[in-house]
CSV table of C-alpha atoms in Angstrom, one decimal:
chain,number,residue,atom,x,y,z
R,638,UNK,CA,-14.9,26.1,-10.2
R,639,UNK,CA,-15.3,29.5,-8.6
R,640,UNK,CA,-12.3,31.7,-8.0
R,641,UNK,CA,-12.8,31.5,-4.3
R,642,UNK,CA,-12.8,27.7,-4.4
R,643,UNK,CA,-9.5,27.7,-6.3
R,644,UNK,CA,-8.0,30.1,-3.7
R,645,UNK,CA,-9.0,28.0,-0.7
R,646,UNK,CA,-8.3,24.6,-2.3
R,647,UNK,CA,-5.8,22.5,-0.3
R,648,UNK,CA,-2.7,21.3,-2.3
R,649,UNK,CA,-3.3,17.7,-1.2
R,650,UNK,CA,-6.7,17.8,-3.0
R,651,UNK,CA,-4.9,18.1,-6.3
R,652,UNK,CA,-4.7,14.3,-6.2
R,653,UNK,CA,-8.4,14.1,-7.1
R,654,UNK,CA,-7.7,15.6,-10.5
R,655,UNK,CA,-4.8,13.3,-11.4
R,656,UNK,CA,-4.8,9.9,-13.0
R,657,UNK,CA,-7.2,8.2,-15.4
R,658,UNK,CA,-10.7,7.8,-14.1
R,659,UNK,CA,-12.1,4.4,-14.8
R,660,UNK,CA,-14.6,3.9,-17.6
R,661,UNK,CA,-18.1,3.8,-16.0
R,662,UNK,CA,-19.3,1.2,-18.5
R,663,UNK,CA,-18.1,-1.7,-16.4
R,664,UNK,CA,-15.6,-2.8,-13.8
R,665,UNK,CA,-12.1,-2.1,-15.1
R,666,UNK,CA,-9.5,-4.8,-15.1
R,667,UNK,CA,-7.2,-2.8,-12.8
R,668,UNK,CA,-6.1,0.7,-11.7
R,669,UNK,CA,-2.9,0.9,-13.7
R,670,UNK,CA,-1.3,4.1,-12.6
R,671,UNK,CA,0.3,5.5,-9.5
R,672,UNK,CA,-0.1,9.0,-8.2
R,673,UNK,CA,2.0,11.6,-6.4
R,674,UNK,CA,1.0,10.2,-3.0
R,675,UNK,CA,2.3,6.8,-4.0
R,676,UNK,CA,5.8,8.0,-4.8
R,677,UNK,CA,6.4,11.0,-2.5
R,678,UNK,CA,6.0,11.7,1.2
R,679,UNK,CA,4.0,14.3,3.0
R,680,UNK,CA,6.0,16.4,5.5
R,681,UNK,CA,7.0,14.4,8.5
R,682,UNK,CA,5.2,15.3,11.7
R,683,UNK,CA,7.3,17.6,13.9
R,684,UNK,CA,9.5,16.0,16.5
R,685,UNK,CA,8.9,12.4,15.5
R,686,UNK,CA,12.0,10.2,15.0
R,687,UNK,CA,12.1,6.5,13.9
R,688,UNK,CA,13.1,4.1,16.7
R,689,UNK,CA,13.8,0.9,14.6
R,690,UNK,CA,16.8,-0.3,12.7
R,691,UNK,CA,17.7,-1.3,9.2
R,692,UNK,CA,19.3,-4.7,8.8
R,693,UNK,CA,19.1,-7.8,6.6
R,694,UNK,CA,16.7,-10.7,6.7
R,695,UNK,CA,16.9,-13.4,4.0
R,696,UNK,CA,19.6,-11.3,2.4
R,697,UNK,CA,17.0,-8.5,1.9
R,698,UNK,CA,17.2,-5.1,3.5
R,699,UNK,CA,14.5,-4.6,6.1
R,700,UNK,CA,13.5,-2.1,8.6
R,701,UNK,CA,12.7,-3.8,11.9
R,702,UNK,CA,11.0,-2.2,14.9
R,703,UNK,CA,9.9,-3.9,18.1
R,704,UNK,CA,7.7,-3.3,21.1
R,705,UNK,CA,9.7,-1.7,23.9
R,706,UNK,CA,9.2,-4.8,26.2
R,707,UNK,CA,10.1,-7.4,23.5
R,708,UNK,CA,11.2,-10.2,23.9
R,709,UNK,CA,10.3,-10.1,27.6
R,710,UNK,CA,6.6,-9.8,26.7
R,711,UNK,CA,5.0,-11.8,23.8
R,712,UNK,CA,4.6,-10.0,20.5
R,713,UNK,CA,3.0,-10.8,17.1
R,714,UNK,CA,4.8,-10.6,13.7
R,715,UNK,CA,3.6,-8.0,11.3
R,716,UNK,CA,4.8,-7.6,7.7
R,717,UNK,CA,4.4,-3.9,6.5
R,718,UNK,CA,4.5,-3.3,2.7
R,719,UNK,CA,5.0,0.2,1.7
R,720,UNK,CA,4.0,2.5,-1.1
R,721,UNK,CA,6.7,3.4,-3.7
R,722,UNK,CA,8.7,5.5,-1.2
R,723,UNK,CA,10.2,2.3,0.3
R,724,UNK,CA,11.9,1.5,3.6
R,725,UNK,CA,14.2,4.6,3.7
R,726,UNK,CA,11.2,6.9,4.0
R,727,UNK,CA,11.0,8.4,7.5
R,728,UNK,CA,7.3,8.4,7.3
R,729,UNK,CA,7.1,4.7,6.5
R,730,UNK,CA,9.5,4.0,9.4
R,731,UNK,CA,7.3,6.0,11.7
R,732,UNK,CA,4.3,4.2,10.4
R,733,UNK,CA,6.0,0.9,11.3
R,734,UNK,CA,6.9,2.3,14.8
R,735,UNK,CA,3.2,3.1,15.4
R,736,UNK,CA,2.3,-0.6,15.0
R,737,UNK,CA,5.3,-1.7,17.1
R,738,UNK,CA,4.0,0.6,19.9
R,739,UNK,CA,0.8,-1.4,19.8
R,740,UNK,CA,2.6,-4.7,20.4
R,741,UNK,CA,3.6,-5.9,17.0
R,742,UNK,CA,7.1,-6.9,15.9
R,743,UNK,CA,7.2,-5.1,12.5
R,744,UNK,CA,9.3,-6.1,9.5
R,745,UNK,CA,9.2,-3.7,6.6
R,746,UNK,CA,11.1,-5.3,3.7
R,747,UNK,CA,12.7,-3.5,0.8
R,748,UNK,CA,10.4,-5.0,-1.8
R,749,UNK,CA,12.1,-2.8,-4.5
R,750,UNK,CA,15.6,-4.1,-4.0
R,751,UNK,CA,17.1,-0.7,-3.5
R,752,UNK,CA,15.1,0.9,-6.3
R,753,UNK,CA,12.5,3.0,-4.7
R,754,UNK,CA,10.1,5.0,-6.9
R,755,UNK,CA,11.3,8.1,-8.6
R,756,UNK,CA,10.6,11.1,-6.5
R,757,UNK,CA,7.9,13.2,-8.2
R,758,UNK,CA,7.0,15.9,-5.7
R,759,UNK,CA,5.0,18.5,-7.7
R,760,UNK,CA,6.6,21.8,-8.2
R,761,UNK,CA,4.9,24.9,-6.7
R,762,UNK,CA,2.4,26.5,-9.0
R,763,UNK,CA,2.4,30.3,-9.2
R,764,UNK,CA,-1.0,32.2,-9.2
R,765,UNK,CA,-0.3,33.5,-12.7
R,766,UNK,CA,1.5,31.4,-15.3
R,767,UNK,CA,2.4,32.1,-18.9
R,768,UNK,CA,1.5,29.7,-21.6
R,769,UNK,CA,5.2,28.8,-21.9
R,770,UNK,CA,5.3,28.0,-18.1
R,771,UNK,CA,2.2,25.8,-18.4
R,772,UNK,CA,3.8,24.1,-21.4
R,773,UNK,CA,7.0,23.4,-19.6
R,774,UNK,CA,5.1,21.9,-16.6
R,775,UNK,CA,3.3,19.6,-19.0
R,776,UNK,CA,6.6,18.3,-20.3
R,777,UNK,CA,7.8,17.8,-16.7
R,778,UNK,CA,4.6,15.9,-15.8
R,779,UNK,CA,4.9,13.7,-18.8
R,780,UNK,CA,8.5,12.9,-18.0
R,781,UNK,CA,7.5,12.0,-14.4
R,782,UNK,CA,4.7,9.8,-15.6
R,783,UNK,CA,7.1,8.0,-18.0
R,784,UNK,CA,9.7,7.5,-15.2
R,785,UNK,CA,7.0,6.0,-12.9
R,786,UNK,CA,5.7,3.7,-15.7
R,787,UNK,CA,9.3,2.5,-16.3
R,788,UNK,CA,9.8,2.0,-12.6
R,789,UNK,CA,6.6,-0.1,-12.4
R,790,UNK,CA,7.7,-2.2,-15.2
R,791,UNK,CA,10.8,-3.1,-13.2
R,792,UNK,CA,8.7,-4.1,-10.1
R,793,UNK,CA,6.2,-6.8,-11.1
R,794,UNK,CA,5.0,-9.8,-9.1
R,795,UNK,CA,7.8,-11.9,-10.7
R,796,UNK,CA,10.3,-9.6,-9.1
R,797,UNK,CA,8.6,-8.6,-5.8
R,798,UNK,CA,7.1,-11.9,-4.6
R,799,UNK,CA,10.4,-13.8,-4.4
R,800,UNK,CA,11.8,-11.0,-2.2
R,801,UNK,CA,8.8,-11.2,0.1
R,802,UNK,CA,9.0,-15.0,0.3
R,803,UNK,CA,12.6,-14.9,1.3
R,804,UNK,CA,11.8,-12.4,4.1
R,805,UNK,CA,8.9,-14.5,5.3
R,806,UNK,CA,10.9,-17.7,5.4
R,807,UNK,CA,13.7,-16.0,7.4
R,808,UNK,CA,11.3,-14.3,9.7
R,809,UNK,CA,9.7,-17.6,10.6
R,810,UNK,CA,13.1,-18.8,11.8
R,811,UNK,CA,14.5,-15.7,13.4
R,812,UNK,CA,11.2,-14.6,15.1
R,813,UNK,CA,9.5,-18.0,15.5
R,814,UNK,CA,8.2,-16.9,18.9
R,815,UNK,CA,6.3,-13.9,17.5
R,816,UNK,CA,4.9,-16.0,14.6
R,817,UNK,CA,3.8,-18.7,17.0
R,818,UNK,CA,2.3,-16.2,19.4
R,819,UNK,CA,0.1,-14.7,16.7
R,820,UNK,CA,-0.6,-18.1,15.1
R,821,UNK,CA,0.9,-16.8,11.8
R,822,UNK,CA,2.1,-13.7,10.1
R,823,UNK,CA,-0.1,-10.5,9.9
R,824,UNK,CA,0.3,-8.0,7.0
R,825,UNK,CA,-0.6,-4.4,6.2
R,826,UNK,CA,0.0,-2.7,2.9
R,827,UNK,CA,-0.3,0.8,1.5
R,828,UNK,CA,-0.7,1.8,-2.2
R,829,UNK,CA,1.8,-0.5,-4.1
R,830,UNK,CA,2.2,-2.7,-1.1
R,831,UNK,CA,-1.6,-3.4,-0.8
R,832,UNK,CA,-1.6,-5.5,-3.9
R,833,UNK,CA,1.0,-7.8,-2.4
R,834,UNK,CA,-0.9,-8.2,0.8
R,835,UNK,CA,-3.8,-9.5,-1.3
R,836,UNK,CA,-1.5,-11.9,-3.2
R,837,UNK,CA,0.1,-13.2,0.0
R,838,UNK,CA,-3.4,-13.7,1.4
R,839,UNK,CA,-4.5,-15.7,-1.6
R,840,UNK,CA,-4.5,-19.4,-2.5
R,841,UNK,CA,-3.3,-19.7,-6.1
R,842,UNK,CA,-1.2,-21.9,-8.4
R,843,UNK,CA,2.4,-20.7,-8.8
R,844,UNK,CA,1.7,-19.1,-12.2
R,845,UNK,CA,-1.0,-16.8,-10.7
R,846,UNK,CA,1.3,-15.7,-7.9
R,847,UNK,CA,3.7,-14.6,-10.6
R,848,UNK,CA,1.1,-12.7,-12.5
R,849,UNK,CA,0.4,-15.3,-15.2
R,850,UNK,CA,-2.7,-17.2,-16.3
R,851,UNK,CA,-2.9,-20.8,-15.0
R,852,UNK,CA,-2.2,-23.4,-17.6
R,853,UNK,CA,-4.6,-26.4,-18.2
R,854,UNK,CA,-2.3,-28.6,-16.3
R,855,UNK,CA,-2.2,-26.2,-13.3
R,856,UNK,CA,-6.0,-26.1,-12.9
R,857,UNK,CA,-5.8,-29.4,-11.0
R,858,UNK,CA,-2.6,-28.7,-9.1
R,859,UNK,CA,-2.3,-28.2,-5.4
R,860,UNK,CA,-2.5,-24.5,-4.7
R,861,UNK,CA,-0.1,-22.5,-2.6
R,862,UNK,CA,-0.8,-20.0,0.1
R,863,UNK,CA,-2.1,-18.1,1.8
R,864,UNK,CA,1.1,-17.0,3.5
R,865,UNK,CA,-0.4,-14.7,6.0
R,866,UNK,CA,-3.1,-15.1,8.7
R,867,UNK,CA,-4.9,-11.8,8.2
R,868,UNK,CA,-4.3,-8.5,6.4
R,869,UNK,CA,-5.3,-4.9,6.2
R,870,UNK,CA,-4.7,-2.6,3.1
R,871,UNK,CA,-5.1,1.0,2.4
R,872,UNK,CA,-5.9,2.7,-1.0
R,873,UNK,CA,-4.3,0.0,-3.2
R,874,UNK,CA,-3.0,0.5,-6.7
R,875,UNK,CA,-2.8,-1.8,-9.7
R,876,UNK,CA,-5.4,-4.2,-8.1
R,877,UNK,CA,-7.8,-6.3,-10.1
R,878,UNK,CA,-11.2,-7.5,-8.8
R,879,UNK,CA,-9.9,-11.1,-9.3
R,880,UNK,CA,-7.0,-10.4,-6.9
R,881,UNK,CA,-9.5,-9.3,-4.2
R,882,UNK,CA,-11.7,-12.3,-5.0
R,883,UNK,CA,-8.8,-14.7,-4.5
R,884,UNK,CA,-8.1,-13.6,-0.9
R,885,UNK,CA,-8.8,-16.4,1.6
R,886,UNK,CA,-7.8,-14.7,4.9
R,887,UNK,CA,-9.7,-12.0,6.9
R,888,UNK,CA,-9.1,-8.7,5.1
R,889,UNK,CA,-9.8,-5.1,6.0
R,890,UNK,CA,-10.0,-2.5,3.2
R,891,UNK,CA,-9.4,1.2,3.7
R,892,UNK,CA,-10.5,3.0,0.6
R,893,UNK,CA,-10.9,6.5,-0.9
R,894,UNK,CA,-14.2,7.4,-2.5
R,895,UNK,CA,-13.9,8.0,-6.2
R,896,UNK,CA,-10.2,7.1,-6.2
R,897,UNK,CA,-8.9,7.1,-9.7
R,898,UNK,CA,-6.1,4.7,-8.7
R,899,UNK,CA,-8.5,2.2,-7.0
R,900,UNK,CA,-11.9,2.9,-8.6
R,901,UNK,CA,-15.2,2.2,-6.9
R,902,UNK,CA,-16.0,-0.3,-9.5
R,903,UNK,CA,-13.0,-2.5,-8.7
R,904,UNK,CA,-13.7,-2.2,-5.0
R,905,UNK,CA,-17.4,-3.1,-5.4
R,906,UNK,CA,-16.7,-6.1,-7.7
R,907,UNK,CA,-14.0,-7.4,-5.3
R,908,UNK,CA,-16.2,-7.0,-2.2
R,909,UNK,CA,-19.0,-8.8,-3.9
R,910,UNK,CA,-16.7,-11.7,-4.6
R,911,UNK,CA,-15.5,-11.7,-0.9
R,912,UNK,CA,-19.1,-11.9,0.2
R,913,UNK,CA,-19.9,-14.7,-2.3
R,914,UNK,CA,-16.8,-16.6,-1.0
R,915,UNK,CA,-17.8,-16.0,2.6
R,916,UNK,CA,-14.4,-14.5,3.4
R,917,UNK,CA,-14.4,-12.3,6.5
R,918,UNK,CA,-13.9,-8.7,5.6
R,919,UNK,CA,-14.6,-5.1,6.4
R,920,UNK,CA,-14.6,-2.1,4.1
R,921,UNK,CA,-14.4,1.6,5.1
R,922,UNK,CA,-14.7,4.2,2.4
R,923,UNK,CA,-13.4,7.7,3.2
R,924,UNK,CA,-14.8,10.6,1.3
R,925,UNK,CA,-13.0,13.9,0.5
R,926,UNK,CA,-9.5,12.6,1.2
R,927,UNK,CA,-6.6,12.1,-1.3
R,928,UNK,CA,-5.2,8.7,-2.3
R,929,UNK,CA,-2.4,7.9,0.1
R,930,UNK,CA,-4.0,9.7,3.0
R,931,UNK,CA,-3.6,6.8,5.4
R,932,UNK,CA,0.2,6.8,5.2
R,933,UNK,CA,1.7,8.7,8.1
R,934,UNK,CA,2.4,12.3,7.2
R,935,UNK,CA,1.3,15.8,8.0
R,936,UNK,CA,-1.6,17.5,6.3
R,937,UNK,CA,-2.9,21.1,6.6
R,938,UNK,CA,-6.5,20.0,6.4
R,939,UNK,CA,-7.7,18.7,9.9
R,940,UNK,CA,-10.3,16.5,8.2
R,941,UNK,CA,-7.6,14.6,6.4
R,942,UNK,CA,-5.6,14.3,9.7
R,943,UNK,CA,-8.6,12.9,11.4
R,944,UNK,CA,-9.3,10.4,8.6
R,945,UNK,CA,-5.7,9.3,8.8
R,946,UNK,CA,-6.1,8.5,12.6
R,947,UNK,CA,-9.4,6.7,11.9
R,948,UNK,CA,-7.7,4.6,9.1
R,949,UNK,CA,-4.9,3.6,11.4
R,950,UNK,CA,-7.4,2.7,14.1
R,951,UNK,CA,-9.4,0.5,11.7
R,952,UNK,CA,-6.3,-1.4,10.5
R,953,UNK,CA,-4.9,-1.8,14.0
R,954,UNK,CA,-8.2,-3.0,15.4
R,955,UNK,CA,-8.7,-5.5,12.6
R,956,UNK,CA,-5.3,-7.0,13.2
R,957,UNK,CA,-5.8,-7.1,17.0
R,958,UNK,CA,-9.1,-8.8,16.6
R,959,UNK,CA,-7.6,-11.6,14.5
């Protein structure tokens, strides 16, 4: 890369150089890592303040935000599943508020049970670094990666799905009007949360929902799910082609081209299966944007800002159409 390119490179584009790029010899089983954009927030847009409230639903902490005219005007229930930054993130709360402003009663559950991802905001890089400084940064990056891996090991489908099911069950009771008005529950998911929108939109034996292989006995069992009516996901992580293939509800996919955390091979294999299964879907691939771009937050690059607006419009339009 030329010196001029290095000097003008936007910091957010560093995401393209992080993570393990999938082996091009065949579709990988999953994108197993999480990047900086999954566990840290962009700067919050100036002057924007969340309008919802944090409370409990099904004994789970949730951020709830409602349309200004609810309950006097009908609303639809939307489950919003976040990246690793969780429900205390101002940006995630503002993201939920944006959907509420469009007529959805939004429930954003604490799917991490108070254990949001370790903050791994990269340290500023000076133009000239000694070997020792570079070595120290390598140690810090390794420690961050280890912490995130340990965090992921604590938040598996066996841990996360029961939390979501409790929230869904309670939401059906407390906000029965919104569920009925929409004919079911809608869901959106970003990064980590995208995987769980796919699982909630699937029809599987219990063991598959908990991340296990079905036993011989379960092959003939009555399957459970889907638990949502329609879903939209953006730049998912830790997703397998089989998880996309199992989806039975209309699904919209916002993707990043050449995303090391959601490789093209996984997307293509999953979409091929959706087409084979005749599941209604749409896919939009955004080039030259970082993983995590669709999550509300400020960027210096106007192209990324514009892509963020388009991604929100795509997800909102999909939900409104279903």
